[in-house]
């Protein structure tokens, strides 16, 4: 990681999220094709937050991505997120740094929009792309309100279906409800038919405009510093946990936990003791 | 929390999870009624892991729980889980301890089975109850494999519908696939029609059997110690984060993050420095 660090920082990281059924894999596939037309080196990370146990991967998505499997300028990796502390945070930044240092111009990181994973993706990405489609239950209303806060770019996919314009109108009116300060980025809404590769040129243009805005506004540095901060913290906390695990042979944390479980102590006092024993 | 600690430890904590549509709220409501018949004091925590932004709560569930709203021996609380580090872990144990110390005999903690929340619930509960229902897509096959690892008790709700026996048979055969050691708990499968309050007496009996097994096998202490350990760690880590936030006026973590963002340093070296500055 130390050797890679000086070589990273070039790639634009694009988070792609949306409810099941909006066409994320097809869109990612079509977006890769459009980026390859422009001679960009592309990395793709598909993260499955729903398999904490199995370590399984998005097999279906990998199959759909086979268009690019033989292209040496496209790197595709499926990852299962693991652990109970929001799995994205630990391994995904490392994978992003490797792809970045390997010279990818664009890295697409795709996840199913369930639970908190879309928020985590937004935290890792320079540009967050939220996919919607007509006919998904109650459309926008069904989409979680959270998507209005994380999107830098909205894509209404399956735009050849009835209701696509309505989805766009609803989305537009919901996005304009909140006041945005002068100079703030106003997220565009693009219509696509990813299965026919329609509209992806406009998506790439908006992605490039957003990158330009990130640089001119100083937001790129802000976002990347915030991301580095989160990653340093995650590493430091993991290192601390490992140390707590074996101080004085039998773990001190185990003793403290036993005292809390029986009601002799409380978790706040125990946490203080744990920190004291570490700093002494 | 220190004052509450000696008074906690009496309540049996029951985690209730299952996919949307299996009837979790109706089942919780019916289970509260059954427990009240037996004169138990009941706490209910409904946790919504899908609203990291809004702080919103499970309004629908609260409405459905109005049967018990005026019963002074029933305490009901909806919580939105917050934060990007798996929201359950931070505030939920505190709420559980308060309800426990307040003399609840049983605390039901209910969550939608999406992403990692069901795993987190299982980590907090003494007894984890997994709900299923016939006609949910591909039935058992659609249910994530993870539920087979967390359930102490399985409930096939809507058992008056076609396919309930099939769900039970499928579940039974999947549960018996894995070898269990001598003396291990064998999760029972109970059929209910929660909307008609049918089968809940059997659910309560199985919950009581599981509690007896937890005590006789020593597993209750094991689970509670593990839970205390997680909670102490979470508190210690949060305290550390707060300290890292303001060392030497301008935060040292901010400086380290800026160096990583520009490629001057890498997150591992930065994490080491952060820990050094803290222990010196």
Coordinates of C-alpha atoms in Angstrom, one line a residue:
Chain A
X1 CA 0.0 0.0 0.0
X2 CA 2.9 2.3 0.8
X3 CA 4.4 1.6 -2.6
X4 CA 1.1 2.2 -4.4
X5 CA 0.2 5.4 -2.7
X6 CA 2.3 7.8 -4.9
X7 CA 0.8 6.2 -8.0
X8 CA -2.9 6.6 -7.0
X9 CA -5.1 9.7 -7.3
X10 CA -5.6 9.7 -11.1
X11 CA -8.7 7.7 -11.5
X12 CA -12.3 9.1 -11.2
X13 CA -14.3 6.8 -9.0
X14 CA -17.9 6.4 -10.0
X15 CA -20.4 4.8 -7.6
X16 CA -23.4 3.2 -9.2
X17 CA -26.4 2.4 -7.1
X18 CA -30.1 1.7 -7.5
X19 CA -32.8 -0.7 -6.4
X20 CA -32.8 -4.3 -7.7
X21 CA -34.3 -4.4 -11.3
X22 CA -33.3 -0.9 -12.5
X23 CA -30.6 -2.4 -14.7
X24 CA -27.4 -1.7 -12.9
X25 CA -25.4 -4.5 -14.4
X26 CA -26.6 -3.7 -17.9
X27 CA -25.9 0.0 -17.4
X28 CA -22.4 -0.7 -16.0
X29 CA -21.7 -3.0 -19.0
X30 CA -22.9 -0.3 -21.5
X31 CA -21.0 2.4 -19.6
X32 CA -17.8 0.4 -19.9
X33 CA -18.3 0.1 -23.7
X34 CA -18.8 3.8 -24.0
X35 CA -15.7 4.5 -21.9
X36 CA -13.7 2.1 -24.0
X37 CA -14.8 3.9 -27.2
X38 CA -13.1 6.9 -25.7
X39 CA -10.0 4.8 -25.0
X40 CA -10.3 5.0 -21.2
X41 CA -8.8 2.2 -19.0
X42 CA -11.7 1.0 -16.9
X43 CA -11.9 -0.9 -13.5
X44 CA -15.1 -2.4 -12.3
X45 CA -15.8 -3.4 -8.7
X46 CA -19.2 -5.1 -8.1
X47 CA -19.9 -5.2 -4.3
X48 CA -22.5 -7.5 -2.9
X49 CA -23.5 -6.2 0.6
X50 CA -26.1 -8.9 1.1
X51 CA -23.8 -11.9 1.6
X52 CA -22.1 -11.4 4.9
X53 CA -21.8 -15.2 5.4
X54 CA -21.2 -16.8 2.1
X55 CA -18.4 -14.7 0.8
X56 CA -20.3 -15.3 -2.5
X57 CA -20.1 -12.9 -5.4
X58 CA -22.5 -11.5 -8.0
X59 CA -22.2 -14.3 -10.4
X60 CA -25.1 -13.1 -12.5
X61 CA -23.4 -9.7 -12.9
X62 CA -20.1 -11.3 -13.9
X63 CA -21.9 -13.3 -16.6
X64 CA -23.5 -10.1 -17.9
X65 CA -20.1 -8.4 -18.0
X66 CA -18.6 -11.0 -20.3
X67 CA -18.6 -8.5 -23.2
X68 CA -15.5 -7.0 -21.7
X69 CA -13.9 -10.1 -20.2
X70 CA -11.2 -10.4 -22.8
X71 CA -10.3 -6.7 -23.0
X72 CA -6.9 -6.1 -21.3
X73 CA -7.9 -2.5 -20.5
X74 CA -10.9 -3.6 -18.5
X75 CA -10.5 -5.1 -15.0
X76 CA -13.6 -6.6 -13.4
X77 CA -13.8 -7.9 -9.8
X78 CA -16.8 -9.0 -7.7
X79 CA -16.4 -8.7 -4.0
X80 CA -18.7 -9.9 -1.2
X81 CA -18.7 -7.5 1.7
X82 CA -17.9 -9.1 4.9
X83 CA -18.1 -8.6 8.7
X84 CA -20.6 -6.8 10.8
X85 CA -19.2 -3.3 10.7
X86 CA -20.3 -2.3 7.2
X87 CA -18.1 -4.5 5.0
X88 CA -17.4 -1.9 2.3
X89 CA -15.3 0.2 4.4
X90 CA -12.5 -2.2 5.0
X91 CA -11.5 -4.0 1.8
X92 CA -13.0 -1.8 -0.9
X93 CA -10.7 1.2 -0.5
X94 CA -7.7 -1.1 -0.9
X95 CA -9.1 -2.6 -4.1
X96 CA -9.8 1.0 -5.4
X97 CA -6.3 2.1 -4.7
X98 CA -4.8 -0.9 -6.5
X99 CA -7.0 -0.2 -9.6
X100 CA -6.1 3.5 -9.4
X101 CA -2.4 2.8 -9.2
X102 CA -2.7 0.3 -12.0
X103 CA -3.6 3.2 -14.3
X104 CA -7.4 3.0 -14.5
X105 CA -8.8 6.3 -15.7
X106 CA -12.3 5.4 -14.4
X107 CA -13.3 2.9 -11.7
X108 CA -17.0 1.9 -11.6
X109 CA -18.1 0.6 -8.2
X110 CA -21.5 -1.0 -8.4
X111 CA -23.7 -2.0 -5.5
X112 CA -27.3 -3.0 -4.9
X113 CA -29.1 -0.1 -3.2
X114 CA -30.1 -1.9 0.0
X115 CA -29.7 -0.7 3.6
X116 CA -26.7 1.4 4.1
X117 CA -24.5 0.2 1.2
X118 CA -25.6 3.0 -1.1
X119 CA -24.5 5.6 1.5
X120 CA -21.2 3.8 1.9
X121 CA -20.7 3.8 -1.9
X122 CA -21.4 7.5 -2.0
X123 CA -18.7 8.0 0.7
X124 CA -16.1 6.2 -1.5
X125 CA -16.9 7.7 -4.8
X126 CA -16.0 11.0 -6.5
X127 CA -19.2 10.8 -8.4
X128 CA -22.3 8.9 -7.4
X129 CA -24.7 7.8 -10.1
X130 CA -28.2 6.8 -9.0
X131 CA -30.2 4.6 -11.3
X132 CA -34.0 4.6 -11.5
X133 CA -36.5 3.0 -13.9
X134 CA -40.2 3.3 -14.6
X135 CA -42.6 0.7 -13.3
X136 CA -40.6 -0.1 -10.2
X137 CA -43.6 -0.2 -7.7
X138 CA -44.5 3.4 -6.9
X139 CA -41.6 4.8 -8.8
X140 CA -39.9 7.6 -7.1
X141 CA -42.1 7.5 -4.1
X142 CA -40.9 3.9 -3.5
X143 CA -37.3 4.9 -3.8
X144 CA -35.8 5.8 -0.5
X145 CA -35.5 9.5 0.3
X146 CA -31.8 8.9 0.9
X147 CA -31.1 8.8 -2.9
X148 CA -32.0 12.5 -3.2
X149 CA -29.0 13.3 -0.9
X150 CA -26.4 11.1 -2.4
X151 CA -26.7 11.5 -6.2
X152 CA -24.4 13.6 -8.3
X153 CA -26.0 12.2 -11.4
X154 CA -29.4 10.5 -11.9
X155 CA -30.1 8.1 -14.7
X156 CA -33.6 7.0 -15.7
X157 CA -32.9 3.7 -17.4
X158 CA -35.4 1.7 -19.5
X159 CA -36.5 5.1 -20.9
X160 CA -38.3 3.5 -23.8
X161 CA -40.9 2.3 -21.3
X162 CA -44.1 4.0 -20.3
X163 CA -43.6 6.3 -17.3
X164 CA -40.0 7.3 -17.9
X165 CA -40.9 10.9 -18.3
X166 CA -43.1 10.8 -15.2
X167 CA -40.2 9.4 -13.2
X168 CA -38.0 12.2 -14.5
X169 CA -40.5 14.9 -13.7
X170 CA -41.1 13.5 -10.2
X171 CA -37.4 13.3 -9.6
X172 CA -36.8 16.8 -10.9
X173 CA -39.4 18.3 -8.7
X174 CA -38.1 16.5 -5.6
X175 CA -34.5 17.5 -6.4
X176 CA -35.5 21.2 -6.7
X177 CA -37.3 21.2 -3.4
X178 CA -34.1 21.6 -1.4
X179 CA -32.3 24.9 -1.8
X180 CA -28.8 24.6 -3.1
X181 CA -26.2 27.3 -2.4
X182 CA -24.6 29.4 -5.2
X183 CA -22.0 27.4 -7.1
X184 CA -23.3 24.1 -5.8
X185 CA -23.5 21.2 -8.2
X186 CA -27.0 20.7 -9.7
X187 CA -27.4 16.9 -10.4
X188 CA -28.5 16.3 -14.0
X189 CA -31.0 13.7 -15.0
X190 CA -30.2 11.6 -18.0
X191 CA -32.5 9.1 -19.8
X192 CA -30.9 5.8 -21.1
X193 CA -31.9 2.5 -22.6
X194 CA -28.8 0.6 -21.4
X195 CA -29.8 -2.7 -23.2
X196 CA -29.6 -0.8 -26.5
X197 CA -26.6 1.3 -25.4
X198 CA -28.7 4.5 -25.8
X199 CA -27.9 7.6 -23.8
X200 CA -24.6 6.4 -22.4
X201 CA -22.7 9.1 -24.4
X202 CA -24.6 11.7 -22.4
X203 CA -23.9 9.9 -19.2
X204 CA -20.2 10.0 -19.9
X205 CA -20.4 13.7 -20.7
X206 CA -22.1 14.5 -17.4
X207 CA -19.6 12.4 -15.5
X208 CA -16.8 14.5 -17.1
X209 CA -18.6 17.7 -16.3
X210 CA -18.9 16.6 -12.7
X211 CA -15.2 15.8 -12.6
X212 CA -14.4 19.3 -13.9
X213 CA -16.7 20.8 -11.3
X214 CA -15.1 18.7 -8.5
X215 CA -11.7 20.0 -9.5
X216 CA -12.7 23.7 -10.0
X217 CA -14.7 23.8 -6.8
X218 CA -12.1 22.1 -4.6
X219 CA -14.6 19.4 -3.7
X220 CA -12.4 16.7 -5.2
X221 CA -9.7 17.3 -2.5
X222 CA -12.4 17.6 0.2
X223 CA -14.0 14.3 -0.7
X224 CA -10.7 12.5 -1.0
X225 CA -9.4 13.8 2.3
X226 CA -12.6 12.7 3.9
X227 CA -12.2 9.3 2.4
X228 CA -8.6 9.0 3.5
X229 CA -9.7 10.0 7.0
X230 CA -12.3 7.3 7.1
X231 CA -9.8 4.7 5.9
X232 CA -7.1 5.7 8.4
X233 CA -9.6 5.5 11.2
X234 CA -10.8 2.0 10.0
X235 CA -7.2 0.7 9.9
X236 CA -6.3 2.2 13.3
X237 CA -9.4 0.8 14.9
X238 CA -8.7 -2.6 13.4
X239 CA -5.2 -2.5 14.7
X240 CA -6.4 -1.5 18.2
X241 CA -8.9 -4.4 18.2
X242 CA -6.2 -6.8 17.4
X243 CA -4.1 -5.5 20.3
X244 CA -7.1 -5.6 22.7
X245 CA -7.6 -9.2 21.7
X246 CA -4.4 -10.3 23.4
X247 CA -3.0 -8.2 26.2
X248 CA -1.6 -10.1 29.2
X249 CA -2.2 -13.6 27.8
X250 CA -5.9 -13.9 28.6
X251 CA -7.5 -10.9 27.0
X252 CA -8.3 -8.0 29.2
X253 CA -11.3 -7.3 27.1
X254 CA -12.7 -10.8 27.9
X255 CA -12.4 -10.1 31.6
X256 CA -14.1 -6.7 31.2
X257 CA -16.9 -8.2 29.1
X258 CA -17.5 -10.9 31.7
X259 CA -17.8 -8.3 34.4
X260 CA -20.3 -6.3 32.3
X261 CA -22.3 -9.4 31.5
X262 CA -22.8 -10.2 35.2
X263 CA -23.7 -6.6 36.1
X264 CA -20.6 -6.0 38.2
X265 CA -19.5 -3.3 35.8
X266 CA -21.1 -1.3 33.0
X267 CA -19.9 -0.9 29.4
X268 CA -18.8 2.7 29.8
X269 CA -16.6 2.1 32.8
X270 CA -15.2 -1.0 31.1
X271 CA -14.4 1.0 27.9
X272 CA -12.5 3.6 30.1
X273 CA -10.5 0.8 31.7
X274 CA -9.7 -0.7 28.3
X275 CA -8.4 2.6 27.0
X276 CA -6.4 3.3 30.2
X277 CA -4.7 -0.1 30.0
X278 CA -3.7 0.6 26.4
X279 CA -2.3 4.1 27.0
X280 CA -0.4 3.2 30.2
Chain B
X1 CA -25.7 3.3 32.5
X2 CA -23.5 2.6 35.6
X3 CA -26.6 2.9 37.8
X4 CA -28.6 0.6 35.5
X5 CA -26.1 -2.1 35.1
X6 CA -26.8 -4.0 38.4
X7 CA -30.5 -4.1 37.6
X8 CA -30.1 -5.5 34.1
X9 CA -29.7 -9.2 33.1
X10 CA -33.2 -10.4 33.9
X11 CA -35.0 -10.0 30.5
X12 CA -34.9 -12.5 27.7
X13 CA -34.1 -10.7 24.5
X14 CA -35.9 -12.0 21.4
X15 CA -34.7 -11.0 18.0
X16 CA -37.5 -11.1 15.3
X17 CA -36.4 -11.0 11.7
X18 CA -37.7 -11.9 8.3
X19 CA -38.2 -10.6 4.8
X20 CA -40.7 -7.8 4.1
X21 CA -44.2 -9.3 3.9
X22 CA -43.9 -12.3 6.2
X23 CA -46.0 -10.5 8.8
X24 CA -43.4 -9.4 11.3
X25 CA -45.4 -6.6 12.9
X26 CA -48.6 -8.6 13.1
X27 CA -46.6 -11.5 14.7
X28 CA -44.9 -9.1 17.1
X29 CA -48.3 -7.7 18.1
X30 CA -49.8 -11.2 18.6
X31 CA -46.7 -12.3 20.5
X32 CA -47.1 -9.3 22.9
X33 CA -50.7 -10.3 23.5
X34 CA -49.7 -13.9 24.3
X35 CA -47.0 -12.8 26.6
X36 CA -49.4 -10.4 28.4
X37 CA -51.8 -13.3 28.9
X38 CA -49.0 -14.9 30.9
X39 CA -48.5 -11.6 32.8
X40 CA -45.1 -10.8 31.4
X41 CA -43.9 -7.3 31.2
X42 CA -42.9 -6.7 27.6
X43 CA -40.6 -4.2 25.8
X44 CA -40.7 -3.9 22.0
X45 CA -37.9 -2.2 19.9
X46 CA -38.6 -1.9 16.2
X47 CA -35.4 -1.0 14.4
X48 CA -35.5 0.3 10.8
X49 CA -32.1 -0.2 9.3
X50 CA -33.1 1.3 5.9
X51 CA -33.3 5.0 7.0
X52 CA -29.8 6.2 7.7
X53 CA -30.7 9.8 6.8
X54 CA -34.1 10.5 7.8
X55 CA -34.1 9.4 11.4
X56 CA -37.6 8.2 10.5
X57 CA -39.4 5.4 12.2
X58 CA -41.6 2.5 11.4
X59 CA -44.8 4.5 11.4
X60 CA -46.8 1.6 10.0
X61 CA -45.6 -0.7 12.6
X62 CA -46.4 1.7 15.4
X63 CA -49.9 2.0 14.1
X64 CA -50.3 -1.8 14.0
X65 CA -49.1 -2.0 17.5
X66 CA -51.8 0.2 18.9
X67 CA -53.5 -2.8 20.5
X68 CA -51.0 -2.4 23.3
X69 CA -50.4 1.3 23.3
X70 CA -52.4 1.9 26.5
X71 CA -51.0 -1.1 28.5
X72 CA -48.6 0.2 31.1
X73 CA -46.8 -3.1 31.1
X74 CA -45.9 -2.8 27.4
X75 CA -43.2 -0.4 26.3
X76 CA -42.9 0.2 22.5
X77 CA -40.2 2.2 20.8
X78 CA -39.3 2.6 17.1
X79 CA -35.7 3.5 16.3
X80 CA -34.1 4.4 13.1
X81 CA -30.6 3.0 12.9
X82 CA -28.1 5.7 12.1
X83 CA -24.5 6.2 10.9
X84 CA -22.5 4.3 8.5
X85 CA -20.9 1.8 10.8
X86 CA -23.9 -0.5 11.2
X87 CA -26.3 1.6 13.3
X88 CA -27.7 -1.1 15.5
X89 CA -24.5 -1.6 17.4
X90 CA -24.4 1.8 19.0
X91 CA -27.8 2.8 20.4
X92 CA -29.7 -0.4 20.5
X93 CA -27.7 -2.1 23.3
X94 CA -28.4 1.0 25.5
X95 CA -32.1 0.9 24.8
X96 CA -32.1 -2.8 25.6
X97 CA -30.4 -2.2 28.9
X98 CA -32.9 0.5 29.9
X99 CA -35.8 -1.8 29.2
X100 CA -34.1 -4.7 31.0
X101 CA -33.4 -2.6 34.1
X102 CA -37.0 -1.3 34.0
X103 CA -38.1 -4.8 34.7
X104 CA -39.2 -6.1 31.3
X105 CA -39.4 -9.9 31.4
X106 CA -39.2 -10.2 27.6
X107 CA -37.8 -7.7 25.1
X108 CA -38.8 -8.2 21.4
X109 CA -36.4 -6.5 19.0
X110 CA -37.8 -6.5 15.5
X111 CA -36.1 -5.6 12.2
X112 CA -36.6 -6.0 8.5
X113 CA -34.3 -8.7 7.2
X114 CA -32.3 -6.7 4.8
X115 CA -28.5 -6.6 4.4
X116 CA -26.6 -7.2 7.6
X117 CA -29.3 -6.1 10.0
X118 CA -30.5 -9.6 10.7
X119 CA -27.0 -10.7 11.6
X120 CA -26.7 -7.8 13.9
X121 CA -30.0 -8.6 15.6
X122 CA -28.9 -12.2 16.1
X123 CA -25.8 -10.8 17.8
X124 CA -27.9 -8.8 20.3
X125 CA -30.5 -11.4 21.0
X126 CA -30.6 -14.3 23.4
X127 CA -33.1 -16.0 21.1
X128 CA -33.4 -15.2 17.4
X129 CA -36.8 -15.9 15.8
X130 CA -36.8 -16.1 12.0
X131 CA -40.2 -15.6 10.2
X132 CA -41.1 -17.1 6.9
X133 CA -44.4 -17.3 4.9
X134 CA -45.6 -19.3 2.0
X135 CA -45.9 -17.5 -1.4
X136 CA -42.9 -15.2 -0.9
X137 CA -41.3 -15.6 -4.3
X138 CA -39.4 -18.9 -4.4
X139 CA -40.1 -19.5 -0.7
X140 CA -37.2 -20.9 1.1
X141 CA -34.9 -20.8 -1.9
X142 CA -35.4 -17.0 -2.0
X143 CA -34.6 -16.6 1.6
X144 CA -31.0 -15.9 2.1
X145 CA -28.9 -18.8 3.2
X146 CA -27.8 -16.7 6.2
X147 CA -31.1 -17.3 8.0
X148 CA -30.2 -21.0 8.5
X149 CA -27.2 -19.9 10.6
X150 CA -28.9 -17.4 12.9
X151 CA -32.3 -18.9 13.8
X152 CA -33.0 -20.4 17.2
X153 CA -36.7 -20.7 16.3
X154 CA -38.4 -20.6 12.9
X155 CA -42.0 -19.5 12.5
X156 CA -43.9 -20.2 9.3
X157 CA -46.6 -17.5 9.5
X158 CA -49.7 -17.3 7.3
X159 CA -49.9 -21.1 7.8
X160 CA -53.5 -21.1 6.6
X161 CA -52.3 -20.4 3.1
X162 CA -51.3 -23.0 0.4
X163 CA -47.7 -23.9 0.6
X164 CA -47.1 -23.5 4.3
X165 CA -46.4 -27.2 4.8
X166 CA -44.0 -27.2 1.8
X167 CA -42.1 -24.2 3.4
X168 CA -41.8 -26.2 6.6
X169 CA -40.6 -29.3 4.9
X170 CA -38.0 -27.4 2.8
X171 CA -36.8 -25.6 5.9
X172 CA -36.6 -28.8 7.9
X173 CA -34.5 -30.5 5.3
X174 CA -32.2 -27.6 4.9
X175 CA -31.8 -27.3 8.7
X176 CA -30.9 -31.0 9.1
X177 CA -28.3 -30.8 6.3
X178 CA -25.7 -29.4 8.7
X179 CA -24.5 -31.7 11.5
X180 CA -25.1 -30.4 15.0
X181 CA -22.9 -31.6 17.9
X182 CA -24.4 -33.5 20.8
X183 CA -26.3 -31.3 23.2
X184 CA -26.7 -28.5 20.6
X185 CA -30.0 -26.7 20.3
X186 CA -32.1 -28.0 17.4
X187 CA -34.2 -25.1 16.2
X188 CA -37.9 -26.0 16.2
X189 CA -40.3 -24.9 13.4
X190 CA -43.7 -23.5 14.5
X191 CA -46.7 -22.7 12.3
X192 CA -48.7 -19.6 13.1
X193 CA -51.5 -17.4 11.7
X194 CA -50.6 -14.3 13.5
X195 CA -53.5 -12.3 12.2
X196 CA -55.8 -14.7 14.0
X197 CA -53.5 -15.1 17.0
X198 CA -53.1 -18.8 16.2
X199 CA -50.0 -20.7 17.2
X200 CA -48.5 -18.0 19.4
X201 CA -48.9 -20.2 22.5
X202 CA -46.5 -22.7 20.9
X203 CA -44.1 -19.9 20.0
X204 CA -44.0 -18.8 23.6
X205 CA -43.4 -22.3 24.8
X206 CA -40.5 -22.8 22.4
X207 CA -39.0 -19.4 23.5
X208 CA -39.2 -20.6 27.1
X209 CA -37.6 -23.9 26.2
X210 CA -34.8 -22.1 24.5
X211 CA -34.2 -19.9 27.5
X212 CA -34.0 -23.0 29.7
X213 CA -31.5 -24.5 27.3
X214 CA -29.4 -21.3 27.2
X215 CA -29.1 -21.4 31.0
X216 CA -28.5 -25.1 31.4
X217 CA -25.9 -25.2 28.6
X218 CA -24.0 -22.1 29.7
X219 CA -24.7 -20.4 26.4
X220 CA -26.6 -17.5 27.9
X221 CA -23.5 -16.4 29.7
X222 CA -21.4 -17.0 26.5
X223 CA -23.8 -14.9 24.4
X224 CA -24.1 -12.1 26.9
X225 CA -20.3 -11.9 27.4
X226 CA -19.8 -11.7 23.7
X227 CA -22.5 -9.0 23.5
X228 CA -20.8 -7.0 26.3
X229 CA -17.5 -7.3 24.5
X230 CA -18.9 -5.9 21.3
X231 CA -20.5 -3.0 23.2
X232 CA -17.3 -2.2 25.2
X233 CA -15.4 -2.1 22.0
X234 CA -17.9 0.1 20.3
X235 CA -17.8 2.6 23.2
X236 CA -14.0 2.6 23.3
X237 CA -13.7 3.1 19.6
X238 CA -16.2 6.0 19.7
X239 CA -14.3 7.6 22.5
X240 CA -11.0 7.2 20.6
X241 CA -12.6 8.8 17.5
X242 CA -13.7 11.8 19.6
X243 CA -10.1 12.2 20.9
X244 CA -8.6 11.8 17.4
X245 CA -10.9 14.6 16.3
X246 CA -9.2 17.2 18.4
X247 CA -5.6 16.6 19.3
X248 CA -3.4 19.7 19.1
X249 CA -6.1 22.2 18.1
X250 CA -6.3 21.3 14.4
X251 CA -6.9 17.6 14.3
X252 CA -3.9 15.4 13.6
X253 CA -6.1 13.0 11.8
X254 CA -7.0 15.8 9.3
X255 CA -3.3 16.4 8.6
X256 CA -2.7 12.7 8.1
X257 CA -5.8 12.4 5.8
X258 CA -4.6 15.3 3.7
X259 CA -1.2 13.6 3.3
X260 CA -2.8 10.3 2.2
X261 CA -5.2 12.1 -0.2
X262 CA -2.3 13.7 -2.0
X263 CA -0.3 10.5 -2.1
X264 CA 2.5 11.7 0.3
X265 CA 1.6 9.0 2.7
X266 CA -0.4 5.8 2.7
X267 CA -3.2 4.9 5.1
X268 CA -1.3 2.2 6.9
X269 CA 1.6 4.5 7.8
X270 CA -0.9 7.2 8.7
X271 CA -2.8 4.8 11.0
X272 CA 0.5 3.9 12.8
X273 CA 1.3 7.6 13.3
X274 CA -2.2 8.2 14.7
X275 CA -1.8 5.4 17.2
X276 CA 1.7 6.5 18.2
X277 CA 0.5 10.0 18.9
X278 CA -2.2 8.7 21.1
X279 CA -0.1 6.3 23.2
X280 CA 2.9 8.7 23.7

